[in-house]
């Protein structure tokens, strides 16, 4: 829900901050877990990062000038992908199952074969046209003799 517009939107269209467990705050400016300034509503010395989280400059230094909320979220998601890939790579293949990498290579080689066949057909057609032109020229010259 976007409070300012009072409409529901798909979270996929919002910046990264809205995908994390720590969403940008609606009632204050700074998204630091322990804001250093007593007036957390004041945004005059703050910055809103591209992810959507806002911080006072002093509070952002606590996070080494990066958004730890989004960094942690991305690190966790990357780790999930790594774990999934590792599990897939260490799972033994079933009988007659083709490895994904080999399947991809075969698909690419089929595409290359299609391109090679097309190229060969085009050259062959061009050669036939050239031979026809040569024969036609010879025939034309024969009549003039």
mmCIF file of N, CA and C in Angstrom:
data_model
loop_
_atom_site.group_PDB
_atom_site.id
_atom_site.type_symbol
_atom_site.label_atom_id
_atom_site.label_comp_id
_atom_site.label_asym_id
_atom_site.label_seq_id
_atom_site.Cartn_x
_atom_site.Cartn_y
_atom_site.Cartn_z
ATOM 1 N N UNK A 1 0.848 -1.183 0.000
ATOM 2 C CA UNK A 1 0.000 0.000 0.000
ATOM 3 C C UNK A 1 0.888 1.237 0.000
ATOM 4 N N UNK A 2 0.656 2.126 -0.939
ATOM 5 C CA UNK A 2 1.338 3.416 -0.946
ATOM 6 C C UNK A 2 0.455 4.408 -0.190
ATOM 7 N N UNK A 3 0.852 4.773 1.026
ATOM 8 C CA UNK A 3 -0.009 5.617 1.850
ATOM 9 C C UNK A 3 -0.320 6.971 1.223
ATOM 10 N N UNK A 4 0.652 7.576 0.555
ATOM 11 C CA UNK A 4 0.423 8.910 0.006
ATOM 12 C C UNK A 4 -0.606 8.900 -1.121
ATOM 13 N N UNK A 5 -0.716 7.807 -1.847
ATOM 14 C CA UNK A 5 -1.679 7.712 -2.945
ATOM 15 C C UNK A 5 -2.879 6.836 -2.594
ATOM 16 N N UNK A 6 -2.800 6.142 -1.472
ATOM 17 C CA UNK A 6 -3.842 5.236 -1.015
ATOM 18 C C UNK A 6 -4.218 4.213 -2.085
ATOM 19 N N UNK A 7 -3.178 3.606 -2.690
ATOM 20 C CA UNK A 7 -3.399 2.555 -3.685
ATOM 21 C C UNK A 7 -2.490 1.373 -3.378
ATOM 22 N N UNK A 8 -2.906 0.206 -3.795
ATOM 23 C CA UNK A 8 -2.079 -0.992 -3.666
ATOM 24 C C UNK A 8 -1.264 -1.163 -4.936
ATOM 25 N N UNK A 9 0.013 -1.487 -4.770
ATOM 26 C CA UNK A 9 0.884 -1.733 -5.921
ATOM 27 C C UNK A 9 1.628 -3.044 -5.707
ATOM 28 N N UNK A 10 2.060 -3.624 -6.809
ATOM 29 C CA UNK A 10 2.860 -4.846 -6.744
ATOM 30 C C UNK A 10 4.244 -4.480 -6.215
ATOM 31 N N UNK A 11 4.728 -5.223 -5.255
ATOM 32 C CA UNK A 11 6.024 -4.930 -4.626
ATOM 33 C C UNK A 11 7.169 -4.974 -5.632
ATOM 34 N N UNK A 12 6.989 -5.697 -6.738
ATOM 35 C CA UNK A 12 8.057 -5.818 -7.739
ATOM 36 C C UNK A 12 8.378 -4.490 -8.413
ATOM 37 N N UNK A 13 7.445 -3.549 -8.403
ATOM 38 C CA UNK A 13 7.687 -2.270 -9.070
ATOM 39 C C UNK A 13 8.338 -1.248 -8.142
ATOM 40 N N UNK A 14 8.494 -1.592 -6.883
ATOM 41 C CA UNK A 14 9.095 -0.682 -5.913
ATOM 42 C C UNK A 14 10.599 -0.911 -5.810
ATOM 43 N N UNK A 15 11.345 0.082 -5.314
ATOM 44 C CA UNK A 15 12.790 -0.104 -5.121
ATOM 45 C C UNK A 15 13.086 -1.257 -4.155
ATOM 46 N N UNK A 16 14.327 -1.668 -4.142
ATOM 47 C CA UNK A 16 14.782 -2.834 -3.383
ATOM 48 C C UNK A 16 14.371 -2.806 -1.912
ATOM 49 N N UNK A 17 14.377 -1.644 -1.298
ATOM 50 C CA UNK A 17 14.094 -1.541 0.138
ATOM 51 C C UNK A 17 12.772 -2.194 0.523
ATOM 52 N N UNK A 18 11.782 -2.136 -0.348
ATOM 53 C CA UNK A 18 10.465 -2.686 -0.023
ATOM 54 C C UNK A 18 10.425 -4.208 -0.135
ATOM 55 N N UNK A 19 11.494 -4.815 -0.658
ATOM 56 C CA UNK A 19 11.581 -6.276 -0.728
ATOM 57 C C UNK A 19 12.273 -6.861 0.493
ATOM 58 N N UNK A 20 12.902 -6.032 1.281
ATOM 59 C CA UNK A 20 13.659 -6.512 2.438
ATOM 60 C C UNK A 20 12.738 -6.663 3.645
ATOM 61 N N UNK A 21 13.269 -7.284 4.687
ATOM 62 C CA UNK A 21 12.507 -7.421 5.933
ATOM 63 C C UNK A 21 12.380 -6.070 6.633
ATOM 64 N N UNK A 22 13.310 -5.156 6.369
ATOM 65 C CA UNK A 22 13.311 -3.844 7.014
ATOM 66 C C UNK A 22 12.856 -2.801 5.993
ATOM 67 N N UNK A 23 11.547 -2.581 5.916
ATOM 68 C CA UNK A 23 10.961 -1.642 4.952
ATOM 69 C C UNK A 23 11.236 -0.203 5.389
ATOM 70 N N UNK A 24 11.301 0.738 4.440
ATOM 71 C CA UNK A 24 11.468 2.146 4.820
ATOM 72 C C UNK A 24 10.317 2.590 5.730
ATOM 73 N N UNK A 25 10.676 3.370 6.719
ATOM 74 C CA UNK A 25 9.685 3.811 7.702
ATOM 75 C C UNK A 25 8.778 4.881 7.108
ATOM 76 N N UNK A 26 7.500 4.827 7.458
ATOM 77 C CA UNK A 26 6.540 5.844 7.010
ATOM 78 C C UNK A 26 6.497 7.033 7.955
ATOM 79 N N UNK A 27 6.800 6.807 9.226
ATOM 80 C CA UNK A 27 6.606 7.841 10.236
ATOM 81 C C UNK A 27 7.878 8.587 10.633
ATOM 82 N N UNK A 28 9.026 8.183 10.116
ATOM 83 C CA UNK A 28 10.262 8.916 10.397
ATOM 84 C C UNK A 28 11.176 8.849 9.179
ATOM 85 N N UNK A 29 12.240 9.639 9.213
ATOM 86 C CA UNK A 29 13.113 9.698 8.050
ATOM 87 C C UNK A 29 14.184 8.616 8.066
ATOM 88 N N UNK A 30 14.879 8.479 9.169
ATOM 89 C CA UNK A 30 16.064 7.627 9.221
ATOM 90 C C UNK A 30 15.692 6.163 9.445
ATOM 91 N N UNK A 31 16.248 5.299 8.601
ATOM 92 C CA UNK A 31 15.989 3.862 8.706
ATOM 93 C C UNK A 31 17.073 3.118 9.482
ATOM 94 N N UNK A 32 17.975 3.862 10.129
ATOM 95 C CA UNK A 32 18.992 3.204 10.957
ATOM 96 C C UNK A 32 18.296 2.547 12.146
ATOM 97 N N UNK A 33 18.765 1.366 12.517
ATOM 98 C CA UNK A 33 18.143 0.667 13.644
ATOM 99 C C UNK A 33 18.272 1.474 14.934
ATOM 100 N N UNK A 34 19.412 2.146 15.089
ATOM 101 C CA UNK A 34 19.624 3.000 16.259
ATOM 102 C C UNK A 34 20.031 4.381 15.765
ATOM 103 N N UNK A 35 19.039 5.188 15.427
ATOM 104 C CA UNK A 35 19.289 6.537 14.910
ATOM 105 C C UNK A 35 20.029 7.361 15.966
ATOM 106 N N UNK A 36 21.066 8.077 15.525
ATOM 107 C CA UNK A 36 21.894 8.864 16.441
ATOM 108 C C UNK A 36 21.279 10.210 16.796
ATOM 109 N N UNK A 37 20.324 10.669 16.001
ATOM 110 C CA UNK A 37 19.746 11.991 16.228
ATOM 111 C C UNK A 37 18.403 11.884 16.936
ATOM 112 N N UNK A 38 18.147 12.808 17.868
ATOM 113 C CA UNK A 38 16.887 12.738 18.618
ATOM 114 C C UNK A 38 15.662 13.029 17.743
ATOM 115 N N UNK A 39 15.828 13.877 16.737
ATOM 116 C CA UNK A 39 14.709 14.230 15.869
ATOM 117 C C UNK A 39 14.785 13.380 14.598
ATOM 118 N N UNK A 40 14.159 12.240 14.622
ATOM 119 C CA UNK A 40 14.247 11.304 13.507
ATOM 120 C C UNK A 40 13.359 11.707 12.332
ATOM 121 N N UNK A 41 12.589 12.765 12.487
ATOM 122 C CA UNK A 41 11.722 13.220 11.401
ATOM 123 C C UNK A 41 12.479 14.189 10.496
ATOM 124 N N UNK A 42 13.502 14.859 11.019
ATOM 125 C CA UNK A 42 14.259 15.862 10.264
ATOM 126 C C UNK A 42 15.091 15.196 9.168
ATOM 127 N N UNK A 43 14.873 15.619 7.928
ATOM 128 C CA UNK A 43 15.612 15.047 6.798
ATOM 129 C C UNK A 43 16.593 16.037 6.187
ATOM 130 N N UNK A 44 16.831 17.160 6.866
ATOM 131 C CA UNK A 44 17.674 18.205 6.277
ATOM 132 C C UNK A 44 19.122 17.762 6.084
ATOM 133 N N UNK A 45 19.641 16.910 6.929
ATOM 134 C CA UNK A 45 21.019 16.444 6.754
ATOM 135 C C UNK A 45 21.041 14.954 6.412
ATOM 136 N N UNK A 46 20.035 14.521 5.686
ATOM 137 C CA UNK A 46 19.938 13.101 5.371
ATOM 138 C C UNK A 46 20.049 12.818 3.892
ATOM 139 N N UNK A 47 20.022 11.548 3.600
ATOM 140 C CA UNK A 47 20.127 11.093 2.221
ATOM 141 C C UNK A 47 19.227 9.866 2.055
ATOM 142 N N UNK A 48 18.551 9.821 0.923
ATOM 143 C CA UNK A 48 17.770 8.633 0.581
ATOM 144 C C UNK A 48 18.572 7.885 -0.471
ATOM 145 N N UNK A 49 18.930 6.661 -0.154
ATOM 146 C CA UNK A 49 19.730 5.850 -1.075
ATOM 147 C C UNK A 49 18.857 5.333 -2.214
ATOM 148 N N UNK A 50 19.492 4.876 -3.264
ATOM 149 C CA UNK A 50 18.764 4.400 -4.433
ATOM 150 C C UNK A 50 17.851 3.221 -4.100
ATOM 151 N N UNK A 51 18.171 2.492 -3.061
ATOM 152 C CA UNK A 51 17.338 1.350 -2.656
ATOM 153 C C UNK A 51 16.017 1.804 -2.048
ATOM 154 N N UNK A 52 15.980 3.052 -1.544
ATOM 155 C CA UNK A 52 14.768 3.578 -0.932
ATOM 156 C C UNK A 52 14.877 3.820 0.556
ATOM 157 N N UNK A 53 15.915 3.297 1.193
ATOM 158 C CA UNK A 53 16.121 3.553 2.615
ATOM 159 C C UNK A 53 16.728 4.943 2.789
ATOM 160 N N UNK A 54 16.265 5.649 3.826
ATOM 161 C CA UNK A 54 16.786 6.974 4.133
ATOM 162 C C UNK A 54 17.605 6.948 5.412
ATOM 163 N N UNK A 55 18.657 7.754 5.445
ATOM 164 C CA UNK A 55 19.531 7.812 6.621
ATOM 165 C C UNK A 55 20.003 9.246 6.835
ATOM 166 N N UNK A 56 20.218 9.604 8.104
ATOM 167 C CA UNK A 56 20.972 10.817 8.390
ATOM 168 C C UNK A 56 22.421 10.512 8.028
ATOM 169 N N UNK A 57 23.161 11.521 7.629
ATOM 170 C CA UNK A 57 24.562 11.288 7.237
ATOM 171 C C UNK A 57 25.361 10.669 8.383
ATOM 172 N N UNK A 58 25.091 11.117 9.609
ATOM 173 C CA UNK A 58 25.799 10.572 10.761
ATOM 174 C C UNK A 58 25.462 9.092 10.972
ATOM 175 N N UNK A 59 24.209 8.739 10.749
ATOM 176 C CA UNK A 59 23.776 7.350 10.956
ATOM 177 C C UNK A 59 24.317 6.442 9.855
ATOM 178 N N UNK A 60 24.429 6.973 8.651
ATOM 179 C CA UNK A 60 24.919 6.168 7.535
ATOM 180 C C UNK A 60 26.379 5.775 7.745
ATOM 181 N N UNK A 61 27.138 6.614 8.449
ATOM 182 C CA UNK A 61 28.536 6.258 8.722
ATOM 183 C C UNK A 61 28.627 5.005 9.598
ATOM 184 N N UNK A 62 27.602 4.762 10.420
ATOM 185 C CA UNK A 62 27.575 3.532 11.226
ATOM 186 C C UNK A 62 27.548 2.292 10.335
ATOM 187 N N UNK A 63 26.968 2.435 9.146
ATOM 188 C CA UNK A 63 26.839 1.320 8.203
ATOM 189 C C UNK A 63 27.912 1.362 7.111
ATOM 190 N N UNK A 64 28.994 2.100 7.373
ATOM 191 C CA UNK A 64 30.084 2.238 6.391
ATOM 192 C C UNK A 64 29.586 2.772 5.054
ATOM 193 N N UNK A 65 28.673 3.725 5.122
ATOM 194 C CA UNK A 65 28.127 4.414 3.944
ATOM 195 C C UNK A 65 27.435 3.487 2.955
ATOM 196 N N UNK A 66 26.849 2.419 3.433
ATOM 197 C CA UNK A 66 26.040 1.553 2.566
ATOM 198 C C UNK A 66 24.830 1.079 3.355
ATOM 199 N N UNK A 67 23.858 0.603 2.640
ATOM 200 C CA UNK A 67 22.621 0.155 3.272
ATOM 201 C C UNK A 67 22.765 -1.297 3.709
ATOM 202 N N UNK A 68 22.957 -1.499 4.996
ATOM 203 C CA UNK A 68 23.106 -2.864 5.512
ATOM 204 C C UNK A 68 21.826 -3.678 5.385
ATOM 205 N N UNK A 69 20.675 -3.010 5.431
ATOM 206 C CA UNK A 69 19.412 -3.742 5.289
ATOM 207 C C UNK A 69 19.375 -4.442 3.926
ATOM 208 N N UNK A 70 19.688 -3.710 2.876
ATOM 209 C CA UNK A 70 19.656 -4.280 1.520
ATOM 210 C C UNK A 70 20.840 -5.209 1.281
ATOM 211 N N UNK A 71 21.998 -4.854 1.837
ATOM 212 C CA UNK A 71 23.169 -5.714 1.675
ATOM 213 C C UNK A 71 22.907 -7.089 2.287
ATOM 214 N N UNK A 72 22.338 -7.103 3.478
ATOM 215 C CA UNK A 72 22.029 -8.378 4.136
ATOM 216 C C UNK A 72 20.989 -9.167 3.347
ATOM 217 N N UNK A 73 19.983 -8.467 2.840
ATOM 218 C CA UNK A 73 18.943 -9.126 2.041
ATOM 219 C C UNK A 73 19.551 -9.755 0.785
ATOM 220 N N UNK A 74 20.359 -8.990 0.058
ATOM 221 C CA UNK A 74 20.972 -9.501 -1.174
ATOM 222 C C UNK A 74 21.945 -10.638 -0.879
ATOM 223 N N UNK A 75 22.696 -10.516 0.214
ATOM 224 C CA UNK A 75 23.630 -11.581 0.589
ATOM 225 C C UNK A 75 22.884 -12.874 0.886
ATOM 226 N N UNK A 76 21.770 -12.758 1.594
ATOM 227 C CA UNK A 76 20.976 -13.942 1.931
ATOM 228 C C UNK A 76 20.395 -14.575 0.666
ATOM 229 N N UNK A 77 19.868 -13.751 -0.240
ATOM 230 C CA UNK A 77 19.285 -14.273 -1.484
ATOM 231 C C UNK A 77 20.363 -14.916 -2.354
ATOM 232 N N UNK A 78 21.541 -14.307 -2.419
ATOM 233 C CA UNK A 78 22.643 -14.893 -3.193
ATOM 234 C C UNK A 78 23.062 -16.224 -2.582
ATOM 235 N N UNK A 79 23.108 -16.288 -1.260
ATOM 236 C CA UNK A 79 23.476 -17.539 -0.585
ATOM 237 C C UNK A 79 22.449 -18.628 -0.867
ATOM 238 N N UNK A 80 21.162 -18.271 -0.912
ATOM 239 C CA UNK A 80 20.125 -19.255 -1.254
ATOM 240 C C UNK A 80 20.362 -19.804 -2.660
ATOM 241 N N UNK A 81 20.697 -18.919 -3.614
ATOM 242 C CA UNK A 81 20.969 -19.364 -4.984
ATOM 243 C C UNK A 81 22.196 -20.264 -5.044
ATOM 244 N N UNK A 82 23.223 -19.917 -4.287
ATOM 245 C CA UNK A 82 24.444 -20.735 -4.255
ATOM 246 C C UNK A 82 24.129 -22.114 -3.684
ATOM 247 N N UNK A 83 23.353 -22.146 -2.608
ATOM 248 C CA UNK A 83 22.983 -23.434 -2.001
ATOM 249 C C UNK A 83 22.173 -24.293 -2.967
ATOM 250 N N UNK A 84 21.251 -23.676 -3.685
ATOM 251 C CA UNK A 84 20.443 -24.413 -4.665
ATOM 252 C C UNK A 84 21.317 -24.968 -5.776
ATOM 253 N N UNK A 85 22.228 -24.138 -6.278
ATOM 254 C CA UNK A 85 23.131 -24.578 -7.341
ATOM 255 C C UNK A 85 24.031 -25.708 -6.847
ATOM 256 N N UNK A 86 24.570 -25.571 -5.650
ATOM 257 C CA UNK A 86 25.433 -26.611 -5.086
ATOM 258 C C UNK A 86 24.670 -27.924 -4.942
ATOM 259 N N UNK A 87 23.444 -27.844 -4.461
ATOM 260 C CA UNK A 87 22.627 -29.057 -4.313
ATOM 261 C C UNK A 87 22.384 -29.701 -5.669
ATOM 262 N N UNK A 88 22.117 -28.895 -6.684
ATOM 263 C CA UNK A 88 21.862 -29.432 -8.033
ATOM 264 C C UNK A 88 23.120 -30.069 -8.613
ATOM 265 N N UNK A 89 24.254 -29.439 -8.391
ATOM 266 C CA UNK A 89 25.500 -29.960 -8.954
ATOM 267 C C UNK A 89 25.971 -31.227 -8.254
ATOM 268 N N UNK A 90 25.595 -31.395 -7.001
ATOM 269 C CA UNK A 90 26.039 -32.582 -6.266
ATOM 270 C C UNK A 90 25.018 -33.719 -6.305
ATOM 271 N N UNK A 91 23.859 -33.483 -6.909
ATOM 272 C CA UNK A 91 22.846 -34.534 -7.038
ATOM 273 C C UNK A 91 23.229 -35.449 -8.191
ATOM 274 N N UNK A 92 23.294 -36.766 -7.944
ATOM 275 C CA UNK A 92 23.647 -37.679 -9.034
ATOM 276 C C UNK A 92 22.554 -37.683 -10.104
ATOM 277 N N UNK A 93 22.983 -37.872 -11.350
ATOM 278 C CA UNK A 93 22.040 -37.915 -12.464
ATOM 279 C C UNK A 93 21.263 -39.218 -12.450
ATOM 280 N N UNK A 94 20.030 -39.156 -12.917
ATOM 281 C CA UNK A 94 19.212 -40.359 -13.055
ATOM 282 C C UNK A 94 19.655 -41.089 -14.315
ATOM 283 N N UNK A 95 19.211 -42.319 -14.479
ATOM 284 C CA UNK A 95 19.560 -43.102 -15.671
ATOM 285 C C UNK A 95 19.145 -42.351 -16.930
ATOM 286 N N UNK A 96 20.055 -42.276 -17.885
ATOM 287 C CA UNK A 96 19.832 -41.649 -19.193
ATOM 288 C C UNK A 96 19.553 -40.147 -19.122
ATOM 289 N N UNK A 97 19.783 -39.517 -17.973
ATOM 290 C CA UNK A 97 19.569 -38.079 -17.866
ATOM 291 C C UNK A 97 20.793 -37.360 -18.414
ATOM 292 N N UNK A 98 20.559 -36.366 -19.247
ATOM 293 C CA UNK A 98 21.650 -35.587 -19.832
ATOM 294 C C UNK A 98 21.921 -34.400 -18.912
ATOM 295 N N UNK A 99 23.184 -34.160 -18.561
ATOM 296 C CA UNK A 99 23.495 -32.997 -17.720
ATOM 297 C C UNK A 99 23.041 -31.710 -18.404
ATOM 298 N N UNK A 100 22.616 -30.726 -17.601
ATOM 299 C CA UNK A 100 22.128 -29.467 -18.154
ATOM 300 C C UNK A 100 23.170 -28.784 -19.020
ATOM 301 N N UNK A 101 24.429 -28.833 -18.600
ATOM 302 C CA UNK A 101 25.493 -28.183 -19.360
ATOM 303 C C UNK A 101 25.628 -28.836 -20.728
ATOM 304 N N UNK A 102 25.600 -30.160 -20.761
ATOM 305 C CA UNK A 102 25.729 -30.879 -22.025
ATOM 306 C C UNK A 102 24.525 -30.595 -22.920
ATOM 307 N N UNK A 103 23.334 -30.510 -22.307
ATOM 308 C CA UNK A 103 22.123 -30.183 -23.054
ATOM 309 C C UNK A 103 22.258 -28.818 -23.704
ATOM 310 N N UNK A 104 22.789 -27.858 -22.934
ATOM 311 C CA UNK A 104 22.963 -26.501 -23.449
ATOM 312 C C UNK A 104 23.958 -26.487 -24.596
ATOM 313 N N UNK A 105 25.050 -27.234 -24.458
ATOM 314 C CA UNK A 105 26.051 -27.305 -25.523
ATOM 315 C C UNK A 105 25.427 -27.901 -26.774
ATOM 316 N N UNK A 106 24.632 -28.957 -26.609
ATOM 317 C CA UNK A 106 23.962 -29.572 -27.754
ATOM 318 C C UNK A 106 23.009 -28.597 -28.427
ATOM 319 N N UNK A 107 22.267 -27.825 -27.626
ATOM 320 C CA UNK A 107 21.352 -26.838 -28.197
ATOM 321 C C UNK A 107 22.116 -25.789 -28.981
ATOM 322 N N UNK A 108 23.243 -25.326 -28.418
ATOM 323 C CA UNK A 108 24.055 -24.327 -29.110
ATOM 324 C C UNK A 108 24.647 -24.892 -30.384
ATOM 325 N N UNK A 109 25.096 -26.148 -30.348
ATOM 326 C CA UNK A 109 25.689 -26.734 -31.547
ATOM 327 C C UNK A 109 24.621 -26.928 -32.616
ATOM 328 N N UNK A 110 23.382 -27.237 -32.207
ATOM 329 C CA UNK A 110 22.294 -27.337 -33.181
ATOM 330 C C UNK A 110 22.036 -25.992 -33.838
ATOM 331 N N UNK A 111 22.071 -24.911 -33.033
ATOM 332 C CA UNK A 111 21.896 -23.576 -33.594
ATOM 333 C C UNK A 111 23.029 -23.267 -34.560
ATOM 334 N N UNK A 112 24.265 -23.619 -34.170
ATOM 335 C CA UNK A 112 25.407 -23.386 -35.051
ATOM 336 C C UNK A 112 25.275 -24.202 -36.323
ATOM 337 N N UNK A 113 24.810 -25.456 -36.203
ATOM 338 C CA UNK A 113 24.612 -26.285 -37.388
ATOM 339 C C UNK A 113 23.587 -25.662 -38.317
ATOM 340 N N UNK A 114 22.495 -25.136 -37.736
ATOM 341 C CA UNK A 114 21.478 -24.479 -38.558
ATOM 342 C C UNK A 114 22.071 -23.282 -39.285
ATOM 343 N N UNK A 115 22.900 -22.502 -38.568
ATOM 344 C CA UNK A 115 23.542 -21.345 -39.194
ATOM 345 C C UNK A 115 24.512 -21.803 -40.273
ATOM 346 N N UNK A 116 25.276 -22.867 -40.005
ATOM 347 C CA UNK A 116 26.228 -23.379 -40.992
ATOM 348 C C UNK A 116 25.504 -23.898 -42.222
ATOM 349 N N UNK A 117 24.423 -24.629 -42.041
ATOM 350 C CA UNK A 117 23.658 -25.153 -43.171
ATOM 351 C C UNK A 117 23.105 -24.004 -43.996
ATOM 352 N N UNK A 118 22.568 -23.005 -43.326
ATOM 353 C CA UNK A 118 22.029 -21.840 -44.041
ATOM 354 C C UNK A 118 23.132 -21.152 -44.830
ATOM 355 N N UNK A 119 24.278 -20.996 -44.220
ATOM 356 C CA UNK A 119 25.416 -20.365 -44.888
ATOM 357 C C UNK A 119 25.854 -21.175 -46.103
ATOM 358 N N UNK A 120 25.920 -22.488 -45.957
ATOM 359 C CA UNK A 120 26.322 -23.368 -47.065
ATOM 360 C C UNK A 120 25.315 -23.270 -48.203
ATOM 361 N N UNK A 121 24.027 -23.279 -47.862
ATOM 362 C CA UNK A 121 22.989 -23.175 -48.893
ATOM 363 C C UNK A 121 23.073 -21.844 -49.639
ATOM 364 N N UNK A 122 23.333 -20.779 -48.914
ATOM 365 C CA UNK A 122 23.462 -19.472 -49.565
ATOM 366 C C UNK A 122 24.660 -19.444 -50.507
ATOM 367 N N UNK A 123 25.798 -19.993 -50.059
ATOM 368 C CA UNK A 123 26.979 -20.034 -50.931
ATOM 369 C C UNK A 123 26.735 -20.910 -52.157
ATOM 370 N N UNK A 124 26.076 -22.039 -51.964
ATOM 371 C CA UNK A 124 25.770 -22.940 -53.073
ATOM 372 C C UNK A 124 24.871 -22.246 -54.096
ATOM 373 N N UNK A 125 23.868 -21.557 -53.597
ATOM 374 C CA UNK A 125 22.973 -20.817 -54.491
ATOM 375 C C UNK A 125 23.743 -19.745 -55.258
ATOM 376 N N UNK A 126 24.633 -19.054 -54.571
ATOM 377 C CA UNK A 126 25.445 -18.024 -55.224
ATOM 378 C C UNK A 126 26.346 -18.647 -56.286
ATOM 379 N N UNK A 127 26.942 -19.801 -55.987
ATOM 380 C CA UNK A 127 27.795 -20.487 -56.965
ATOM 381 C C UNK A 127 27.001 -20.908 -58.194
ATOM 382 N N UNK A 128 25.799 -21.411 -57.989
ATOM 383 C CA UNK A 128 24.952 -21.804 -59.124
ATOM 384 C C UNK A 128 24.625 -20.586 -59.974
ATOM 385 N N UNK A 129 24.281 -19.481 -59.311
ATOM 386 C CA UNK A 129 23.999 -18.242 -60.053
ATOM 387 C C UNK A 129 25.219 -17.801 -60.846
ATOM 388 N N UNK A 130 26.391 -17.890 -60.231
ATOM 389 C CA UNK A 130 27.626 -17.498 -60.925
ATOM 390 C C UNK A 130 27.893 -18.408 -62.115
ATOM 391 N N UNK A 131 27.710 -19.709 -61.931
ATOM 392 C CA UNK A 131 27.929 -20.646 -63.042
ATOM 393 C C UNK A 131 26.942 -20.377 -64.172
ATOM 394 N N UNK A 132 25.698 -20.111 -63.815
ATOM 395 C CA UNK A 132 24.704 -19.792 -64.837
ATOM 396 C C UNK A 132 25.120 -18.549 -65.608
ATOM 397 N N UNK A 133 25.585 -17.551 -64.900
ATOM 398 C CA UNK A 133 26.013 -16.304 -65.549
ATOM 399 C C UNK A 133 27.186 -16.566 -66.489
ATOM 400 N N UNK A 134 28.140 -17.372 -66.067
ATOM 401 C CA UNK A 134 29.302 -17.702 -66.906
ATOM 402 C C UNK A 134 28.850 -18.440 -68.160
ATOM 403 N N UNK A 135 27.980 -19.437 -68.003
ATOM 404 C CA UNK A 135 27.483 -20.190 -69.159
ATOM 405 C C UNK A 135 26.691 -19.295 -70.104
ATOM 406 N N UNK A 136 25.901 -18.412 -69.533
ATOM 407 C CA UNK A 136 25.131 -17.490 -70.370
ATOM 408 C C UNK A 136 26.061 -16.587 -71.166
ATOM 409 N N UNK A 137 27.100 -16.078 -70.531
ATOM 410 C CA UNK A 137 28.065 -15.217 -71.229
ATOM 411 C C UNK A 137 28.770 -15.988 -72.339
ATOM 412 N N UNK A 138 29.160 -17.223 -72.063
ATOM 413 C CA UNK A 138 29.812 -18.042 -73.097
ATOM 414 C C UNK A 138 28.858 -18.290 -74.263
ATOM 415 N N UNK A 139 27.611 -18.590 -73.956
ATOM 416 C CA UNK A 139 26.623 -18.834 -75.004
ATOM 417 C C UNK A 139 26.399 -17.580 -75.837
ATOM 418 N N UNK A 140 26.333 -16.420 -75.135
ATOM 419 C CA UNK A 140 26.165 -15.148 -75.849
ATOM 420 C C UNK A 140 27.345 -14.895 -76.772
ATOM 421 N N UNK A 141 28.521 -15.171 -76.298
ATOM 422 C CA UNK A 141 29.724 -14.975 -77.117
ATOM 423 C C UNK A 141 29.761 -15.969 -78.283
ATOM 424 N N UNK A 142 29.221 -17.140 -78.109
ATOM 425 C CA UNK A 142 29.205 -18.161 -79.159
ATOM 426 C C UNK A 142 28.376 -17.692 -80.349
ATOM 427 N N UNK A 143 27.248 -17.053 -80.082
ATOM 428 C CA UNK A 143 26.393 -16.544 -81.155
ATOM 429 C C UNK A 143 27.088 -15.444 -81.942
ATOM 430 N N UNK A 144 27.909 -14.671 -81.285
ATOM 431 C CA UNK A 144 28.582 -13.563 -81.963
ATOM 432 C C UNK A 144 29.748 -14.026 -82.821
ATOM 433 N N UNK A 145 30.166 -15.276 -82.730
ATOM 434 C CA UNK A 145 31.268 -15.789 -83.541
ATOM 435 C C UNK A 145 30.849 -16.053 -84.894
#
